[in-house]
Every structure is written in structure tokens, then in C-alpha cells.
Amino acid sequence: MFPMVTGFINYGQQSVRATRYIGQSFIITLSHANRLPITIQYPYEKLITSERFRGRIHFEFDKCIACEVCVRVCPIDLPVVDWKLETEIRKKCLLNYSIDFGICIFCGNCIEYCPTNCLSMTEEYELSTYDRHELNYNQIALGRLPMSVIDDPTIKNFKNF
Ligand code: SF4
Ligand code: SF4
């Protein structure tokens, strides 16, 4: 008699526990259903980058003194600084400047150490291309100001990073 009663009690306890677990999982499911999605419908929606986002580098040709500090501090000696010495004024004259974004790791060292602040990081992150050679930006491409994501007329919704 007693084993049967004990069996019934155990069965009842297990049923209560199982019901409680089902209830808890149901509450978790409901709480997730109430949240907004984390993912966005890129490229129809875009994220607004954070203030210190490390995007494509912007370069100001007129401010550069061809000191090559950016090359020395770059972990992969990436920036190409092409200059000639003007003997009359005993000064370096910058001819060309380029950075290959196919190799750049966006560490920001060049920006940090440039003595004339002619380098800065923009919020531009859409750099993909079909030809990797197009990622080698010269001073003209580097000098282009980025378009703010907020000014992009094709984008409907924005979210912060
Ligand atoms: S550190 Fe700045 S000023 Fe010097 S070469 Fe590089 S970009 Fe030009
Ligand atoms: S961001 Fe870093 S890797 Fe890229 S050019 Fe500057 S120092 Fe070199």
C-alpha cells in the first residue's frame, strides 16, 4: 500500500515541477517576443557609427609635411609618402600620398602620431570592391570627405552602434 502512495506523491511532485518549467520557458519566450529585433535590414537600414569609430582614413594634402612619422609608427609600414627635396628652400615637397585599405588594420597609429593632424578617421565603412587594387587610395581618394549616413537619402532607418 505504502509504495503505491509514495509513487503517487512522487508522480505528483514531478508533474508540478514539469509544469513550473514549462511555465518559466513560456514566460522567457513571451519576454523575447516583446523585444525589438537586434539585426537590421542592411543596406535599407544602417547603423549610426559611434563617435570614435575607426573608418576610412581622411587625408589633408596641404597640411602634410612629408615627415614620414605615419610610416614609422604603422605596424606594417603602410602609408606611401612620395616626396622630393626642394634644395632652394631646403624643404621636403610632398608629391604623392597613398594608403592601401586592403592591408590597413585601422589601428589608428598614424592618426595618433601625425604631427600636423592631417590624418583623421571617418565614419565610412563601406569600402568593399570587386577589385582589391581599388582599395589603394591616393591623396585624391583619401581627401574626399565622407558622406554622413544621416544625409544618405536612400536610407530610411538609423540605429546607433
Ligand atoms: S605623419 Fe602626417 S605630416 Fe608626416 S608624412 Fe604622415 S601624414 Fe604627412
Ligand atoms: S591605421 Fe594603422 S595600419 Fe592603417 S595606415 Fe594607419 S598605422 Fe598603418
Short mmCIF file of C-alpha atoms and ligand atoms in Angstrom, two decimals, residues 59 63-70 81 97 110 113-116 118-119, ligand 1:
data_model
loop_
_atom_site.label_atom_id
_atom_site.label_comp_id
_atom_site.label_asym_id
_atom_site.label_seq_id
_atom_site.Cartn_x
_atom_site.Cartn_y
_atom_site.Cartn_z
CA PHE A 59 43.99 62.92 -45.53
CA LYS A 63 48.86 70.02 -44.15
CA CYS A 64 51.27 67.13 -44.74
CA ILE A 65 54.98 67.93 -44.24
CA ALA A 66 56.22 64.56 -45.58
CA CYS A 67 57.86 63.74 -42.25
CA GLU A 68 57.00 60.02 -42.63
CA VAL A 69 56.15 59.62 -38.96
CA CYS A 70 52.97 57.84 -40.08
CA VAL A 81 54.87 59.05 -48.83
CA TYR A 97 50.49 60.00 -50.62
CA CYS A 110 49.24 57.07 -37.98
CA TYR A 113 51.19 60.39 -34.12
CA CYS A 114 50.86 62.66 -37.17
CA PRO A 115 52.40 65.99 -36.01
CA THR A 116 50.20 68.15 -38.24
CA CYS A 118 46.43 65.89 -41.43
CA LEU A 119 45.08 62.36 -40.93
S1 SF4 B 1 52.85 61.86 -40.24
FE1 SF4 B 1 51.36 63.31 -41.07
S2 SF4 B 1 52.63 65.01 -41.79
FE2 SF4 B 1 54.02 63.30 -41.53
S3 SF4 B 1 54.09 62.30 -43.55
FE3 SF4 B 1 52.49 61.26 -42.38
S4 SF4 B 1 50.61 62.32 -42.92
FE4 SF4 B 1 52.29 63.65 -43.55
#
